[in-house]
PDB file of C-alpha atoms in Angstrom:
ATOM      1  CA  MET A  25     -19.259 209.951 -89.377  1.00 35.00           C
ATOM      2  CA  THR A  26     -21.567 210.886 -92.310  1.00 36.00           C
ATOM      3  CA  GLU A  27     -24.687 209.397 -92.276  1.00 35.00           C
ATOM      4  CA  ILE A  28     -25.296 207.513 -95.514  1.00 34.00           C
ATOM      5  CA  GLY A  29     -28.813 208.008 -96.134  1.00 32.00           C
ATOM      6  CA  HIS A  30     -32.027 208.113 -93.403  1.00 31.00           C
ATOM      7  CA  ALA A  31     -33.348 204.997 -95.062  1.00 33.00           C
ATOM      8  CA  THR A  32     -30.458 202.855 -94.282  1.00 41.00           C
ATOM      9  CA  GLY A  33     -29.908 204.592 -91.121  1.00 49.00           C
ATOM     10  CA  VAL A  34     -25.738 203.566 -91.707  1.00 58.00           C
ATOM     11  CA  SER A  35     -23.281 205.425 -90.006  1.00 84.00           C
ATOM     12  CA  THR A  36     -20.098 205.217 -92.337  1.00 90.00           C
ATOM     13  CA  LEU A  37     -16.839 206.987 -92.091  1.00 94.00           C
ATOM     14  CA  VAL A  38     -14.300 206.704 -95.233  1.00 95.00           C
ATOM     15  CA  ILE A  39     -10.414 207.818 -94.067  1.00 97.00           C
ATOM     16  CA  GLN A  40      -7.797 208.109 -96.405  1.00 98.00           C
ATOM     17  CA  VAL A  41      -4.169 207.453 -94.693  1.00 98.00           C
ATOM     18  CA  SER A  42      -0.631 208.639 -96.083  1.00 98.00           C
ATOM     19  CA  GLY A  43       2.366 206.972 -94.912  1.00 97.00           C
ATOM     20  CA  VAL A  44       4.198 203.096 -95.153  1.00 96.00           C
ATOM     21  CA  PRO A  45       1.737 200.939 -93.817  1.00 97.00           C
ATOM     22  CA  ALA A  46       3.586 198.906 -90.846  1.00 94.00           C
ATOM     23  CA  PRO A  47       2.279 195.478 -89.667  1.00 93.00           C
ATOM     24  CA  GLN A  48       2.925 195.239 -85.608  1.00 86.00           C
ATOM     25  CA  GLY A  49       4.859 192.187 -85.145  1.00 74.00           C
ATOM     26  CA  SER A  50       5.355 190.141 -81.759  1.00 67.00           C
ATOM     27  CA  LYS A  51       7.118 192.577 -79.140  1.00 68.00           C
ATOM     28  CA  SER A  52      10.281 191.334 -77.370  1.00 68.00           C
ATOM     29  CA  PHE A  53      11.479 191.018 -74.085  1.00 73.00           C
ATOM     30  CA  LYS A  54      13.855 193.426 -72.678  1.00 73.00           C
ATOM     31  CA  GLY A  55      13.835 192.557 -69.252  1.00 80.00           C
ATOM     32  CA  LEU A  56      12.066 193.941 -66.145  1.00 82.00           C
ATOM     33  CA  ARG A  57      11.535 197.597 -64.671  1.00 85.00           C
ATOM     34  CA  ALA A  58      10.113 197.341 -61.503  1.00 89.00           C
ATOM     35  CA  GLY A  59       9.188 193.847 -61.613  1.00 86.00           C
ATOM     36  CA  LYS A  60       7.526 194.665 -64.611  1.00 85.00           C
ATOM     37  CA  PRO A  61       7.867 193.053 -67.941  1.00 79.00           C
ATOM     38  CA  VAL A  62       9.481 195.799 -70.676  1.00 75.00           C
ATOM     39  CA  LEU A  63       8.485 194.644 -74.246  1.00 70.00           C
ATOM     40  CA  VAL A  64       9.583 196.270 -77.622  1.00 69.00           C
ATOM     41  CA  GLU A  65       7.393 196.445 -80.660  1.00 64.00           C
ATOM     42  CA  SER A  66       9.794 194.143 -83.116  1.00 64.00           C
ATOM     43  CA  CYS A  67       8.614 196.578 -85.870  1.00 74.00           C
ATOM     44  CA  THR A  68      10.046 200.529 -85.799  1.00 80.00           C
ATOM     45  CA  ALA A  69       7.942 201.364 -88.717  1.00 84.00           C
ATOM     46  CA  VAL A  70       4.989 200.754 -86.467  1.00 91.00           C
ATOM     47  CA  ALA A  71       4.413 204.007 -84.420  1.00 92.00           C
ATOM     48  CA  PRO A  72       4.571 206.252 -87.458  1.00 96.00           C
ATOM     49  CA  TRP A  73       1.771 204.326 -89.160  1.00 97.00           C
ATOM     50  CA  ARG A  74      -0.032 204.409 -86.171  1.00 96.00           C
ATOM     51  CA  ALA A  75       0.240 207.918 -86.016  1.00 97.00           C
ATOM     52  CA  ALA A  76      -0.713 208.736 -89.364  1.00 98.00           C
ATOM     53  CA  VAL A  77      -4.135 206.593 -88.866  1.00 98.00           C
ATOM     54  CA  VAL A  78      -4.726 208.459 -85.779  1.00 98.00           C
ATOM     55  CA  LEU A  79      -3.959 211.711 -87.744  1.00 98.00           C
ATOM     56  CA  ALA A  80      -6.023 210.806 -90.551  1.00 98.00           C
ATOM     57  CA  THR A  81      -9.136 209.080 -88.845  1.00 97.00           C
ATOM     58  CA  THR A  82      -9.220 212.780 -86.672  1.00 96.00           C
ATOM     59  CA  LEU A  83      -9.534 214.164 -89.157  1.00 96.00           C
ATOM     60  CA  ALA A  84     -12.104 212.409 -91.275  1.00 95.00           C
ATOM     61  CA  MET A  85     -13.724 212.388 -87.557  1.00 95.00           C
ATOM     62  CA  ARG A  86     -13.949 216.248 -87.559  1.00 94.00           C
ATOM     63  CA  THR A  87     -14.673 216.938 -90.813  1.00 91.00           C
ATOM     64  CA  SER A  88     -17.719 214.844 -91.339  1.00 87.00           C
ATOM     65  CA  GLY A  89     -19.054 215.822 -87.575  1.00 84.00           C
ATOM     66  CA  GLY A  90     -18.280 212.185 -86.912  1.00 79.00           C
ATOM     67  CA  ARG A  91     -18.929 209.848 -83.655  1.00 85.00           C
ATOM     68  CA  MET A  92     -17.184 207.010 -82.282  1.00 90.00           C
ATOM     69  CA  ILE A  93     -19.094 203.883 -83.829  1.00 89.00           C
ATOM     70  CA  VAL A  94     -20.417 201.881 -81.187  1.00 88.00           C
ATOM     71  CA  GLY A  95     -21.531 198.453 -81.397  1.00 90.00           C
ATOM     72  CA  PRO A  96     -20.951 195.678 -84.101  1.00 94.00           C
ATOM     73  CA  SER A  97     -18.805 197.349 -86.976  1.00 95.00           C
ATOM     74  CA  LYS A  98     -17.509 196.389 -90.239  1.00 96.00           C
ATOM     75  CA  VAL A  99     -14.662 197.464 -92.353  1.00 97.00           C
ATOM     76  CA  VAL A 100     -12.839 197.723 -95.465  1.00 98.00           C
ATOM     77  CA  ILE A 101      -9.218 198.337 -95.485  1.00 98.00           C
ATOM     78  CA  GLU A 102      -7.097 198.484 -99.085  1.00 98.00           C
ATOM     79  CA  PHE A 103      -3.254 198.896 -98.167  1.00 98.00           C
ATOM     80  CA  TYR A 104      -1.163 200.288-100.799  1.00 97.00           C
ATOM     81  CA  LEU A 105       2.675 199.520-100.754  1.00 97.00           C
ATOM     82  CA  ALA A 106       5.751 200.811-102.659  1.00 94.00           C
ATOM     83  CA  ARG A 107       7.054 198.242-105.196  1.00 92.00           C
ATOM     84  CA  PRO A 108      10.363 196.582-103.823  1.00 90.00           C
ATOM     85  CA  ALA A 109      12.814 197.858-106.445  1.00 89.00           C
ATOM     86  CA  SER A 110      13.350 193.250-106.042  1.00 88.00           C
ATOM     87  CA  ALA A 111      10.157 192.606-107.391  1.00 87.00           C
ATOM     88  CA  PRO A 112      10.017 190.946-110.862  1.00 87.00           C
ATOM     89  CA  LYS A 113       8.242 192.167-113.381  1.00 85.00           C
ATOM     90  CA  HIS A 114       5.456 189.754-113.137  1.00 88.00           C
ATOM     91  CA  ARG A 115       4.529 190.087-110.374  1.00 86.00           C
ATOM     92  CA  THR A 116       1.306 192.452-109.843  1.00 86.00           C
ATOM     93  CA  VAL A 117       0.862 191.708-106.615  1.00 87.00           C
ATOM     94  CA  PRO A 118       2.224 192.329-102.950  1.00 88.00           C
ATOM     95  CA  ASP A 119       2.213 188.160-101.944  1.00 86.00           C
ATOM     96  CA  ARG A 120       5.192 188.535 -99.800  1.00 85.00           C
ATOM     97  CA  ARG A 121       5.629 190.684 -96.568  1.00 87.00           C
ATOM     98  CA  PRO A 122       4.167 192.411 -94.850  1.00 92.00           C
ATOM     99  CA  ASP A 123       1.816 189.943 -93.785  1.00 93.00           C
ATOM    100  CA  LEU A 124      -1.788 191.205 -93.900  1.00 96.00           C
ATOM    101  CA  ASP A 125      -3.026 190.128 -90.481  1.00 95.00           C
ATOM    102  CA  LYS A 126      -0.331 191.856 -89.186  1.00 94.00           C
ATOM    103  CA  LEU A 127      -0.894 195.119 -90.983  1.00 97.00           C
ATOM    104  CA  LEU A 128      -4.468 194.957 -89.724  1.00 97.00           C
ATOM    105  CA  ARG A 129      -3.685 194.520 -86.063  1.00 94.00           C
ATOM    106  CA  SER A 130      -1.388 198.054 -86.186  1.00 95.00           C
ATOM    107  CA  THR A 131      -4.097 199.219 -88.299  1.00 97.00           C
ATOM    108  CA  LEU A 132      -7.223 198.380 -86.044  1.00 97.00           C
ATOM    109  CA  ASP A 133      -5.642 199.324 -82.814  1.00 94.00           C
ATOM    110  CA  ALA A 134      -4.944 202.996 -83.799  1.00 97.00           C
ATOM    111  CA  LEU A 135      -8.541 203.299 -85.382  1.00 97.00           C
ATOM    112  CA  THR A 136      -9.458 202.047 -81.311  1.00 96.00           C
ATOM    113  CA  THR A 137      -6.626 204.659 -80.047  1.00 95.00           C
ATOM    114  CA  ALA A 138      -8.293 207.316 -82.667  1.00 96.00           C
ATOM    115  CA  GLY A 139     -11.982 207.014 -81.148  1.00 95.00           C
ATOM    116  CA  ALA A 140     -13.508 205.453 -84.441  1.00 95.00           C
ATOM    117  CA  ILE A 141     -14.258 202.510 -82.821  1.00 94.00           C
ATOM    118  CA  GLU A 142     -14.889 201.855 -79.511  1.00 91.00           C
ATOM    119  CA  ASP A 143     -12.936 198.593 -79.530  1.00 93.00           C
ATOM    120  CA  ASP A 144     -11.465 196.213 -82.494  1.00 92.00           C
ATOM    121  CA  ALA A 145     -13.117 193.278 -80.578  1.00 93.00           C
ATOM    122  CA  ARG A 146     -16.501 194.673 -81.879  1.00 93.00           C
ATOM    123  CA  ILE A 147     -16.014 194.481 -85.375  1.00 95.00           C
ATOM    124  CA  VAL A 148     -17.617 191.847 -87.362  1.00 96.00           C
ATOM    125  CA  GLU A 149     -16.655 191.841 -90.598  1.00 96.00           C
ATOM    126  CA  ILE A 150     -13.258 192.879 -92.259  1.00 97.00           C
ATOM    127  CA  ILE A 151     -12.394 193.095 -96.073  1.00 98.00           C
ATOM    128  CA  ALA A 152      -8.913 193.488 -96.362  1.00 98.00           C
ATOM    129  CA  ARG A 153      -6.562 193.737 -99.709  1.00 97.00           C
ATOM    130  CA  LYS A 154      -3.030 194.918-100.269  1.00 97.00           C
ATOM    131  CA  HIS A 155      -2.201 196.578-103.457  1.00 96.00           C
ATOM    132  CA  TYR A 156       1.184 198.046-105.178  1.00 95.00           C
ATOM    133  CA  ALA A 157       0.320 201.729-104.876  1.00 94.00           C
ATOM    134  CA  LEU A 158       0.294 203.480-108.540  1.00 91.00           C
ATOM    135  CA  ARG A 159       1.574 206.678-106.379  1.00 92.00           C
ATOM    136  CA  SER A 160       2.477 206.835-102.741  1.00 95.00           C
ATOM    137  CA  PRO A 161       1.753 204.455-100.344  1.00 97.00           C
ATOM    138  CA  GLY A 162      -1.146 204.416 -97.638  1.00 98.00           C
ATOM    139  CA  ALA A 163      -4.519 203.023 -97.058  1.00 98.00           C
ATOM    140  CA  HIS A 164      -8.153 203.810 -97.898  1.00 98.00           C
ATOM    141  CA  ILE A 165     -10.187 202.652 -95.498  1.00 98.00           C
ATOM    142  CA  THR A 166     -13.970 202.587 -94.949  1.00 97.00           C
ATOM    143  CA  LEU A 167     -16.001 202.316 -91.231  1.00 96.00           C
ATOM    144  CA  ARG A 168     -19.556 201.490 -91.251  1.00 94.00           C
ATOM    145  CA  SER A 169     -21.488 200.412 -88.707  1.00 91.00           C
ATOM    146  CA  ALA A 170     -23.109 197.033 -88.401  1.00 87.00           C
ATOM    147  CA  ARG A 171     -26.337 197.844 -87.347  1.00 74.00           C
ATOM    148  CA  PRO A 172     -28.516 200.604 -88.007  1.00 62.00           C
ATOM    149  CA  VAL A 173     -28.243 203.936 -86.836  1.00 53.00           C
ATOM    150  CA  ALA A 174     -31.309 205.682 -84.935  1.00 56.00           C
ATOM    151  CA  ALA A 175     -32.395 209.094 -86.979  1.00 55.00           C
ATOM    152  CA  GLY A 176     -31.801 212.316 -85.466  1.00 52.00           C
TER     153      GLY A 176
END
């Protein structure tokens, strides 16, 4: 993660993800295997989206010399969604599916998997928005520690 000013001591990581943001929804029960429930994600696009977030996060951490943000953290996520052909021209914001909270769920889990944050339960502040993409779909993510980081 890139250190932003030694005076502030705040650790920040900026991630640009290319791909189609997918919501992590409910899981469907498919029966038992070896006495354990088999649950399948209801949205098949979640796995590719999470993989894209993990890849972009790993790359951002590698190029910035980043480390995992440990402790309380803040996140800003701008989701860029493809405009459906059926959307009327007067609709300027994606105020339909996918649900913003479900987009957050899949993305935050992927940030944890990638090792950018120790646990999404440690996030104390979230700002999230959905936009129609002008070019290609994806997300712009900014992670920041919520407390000063010791310089050095």
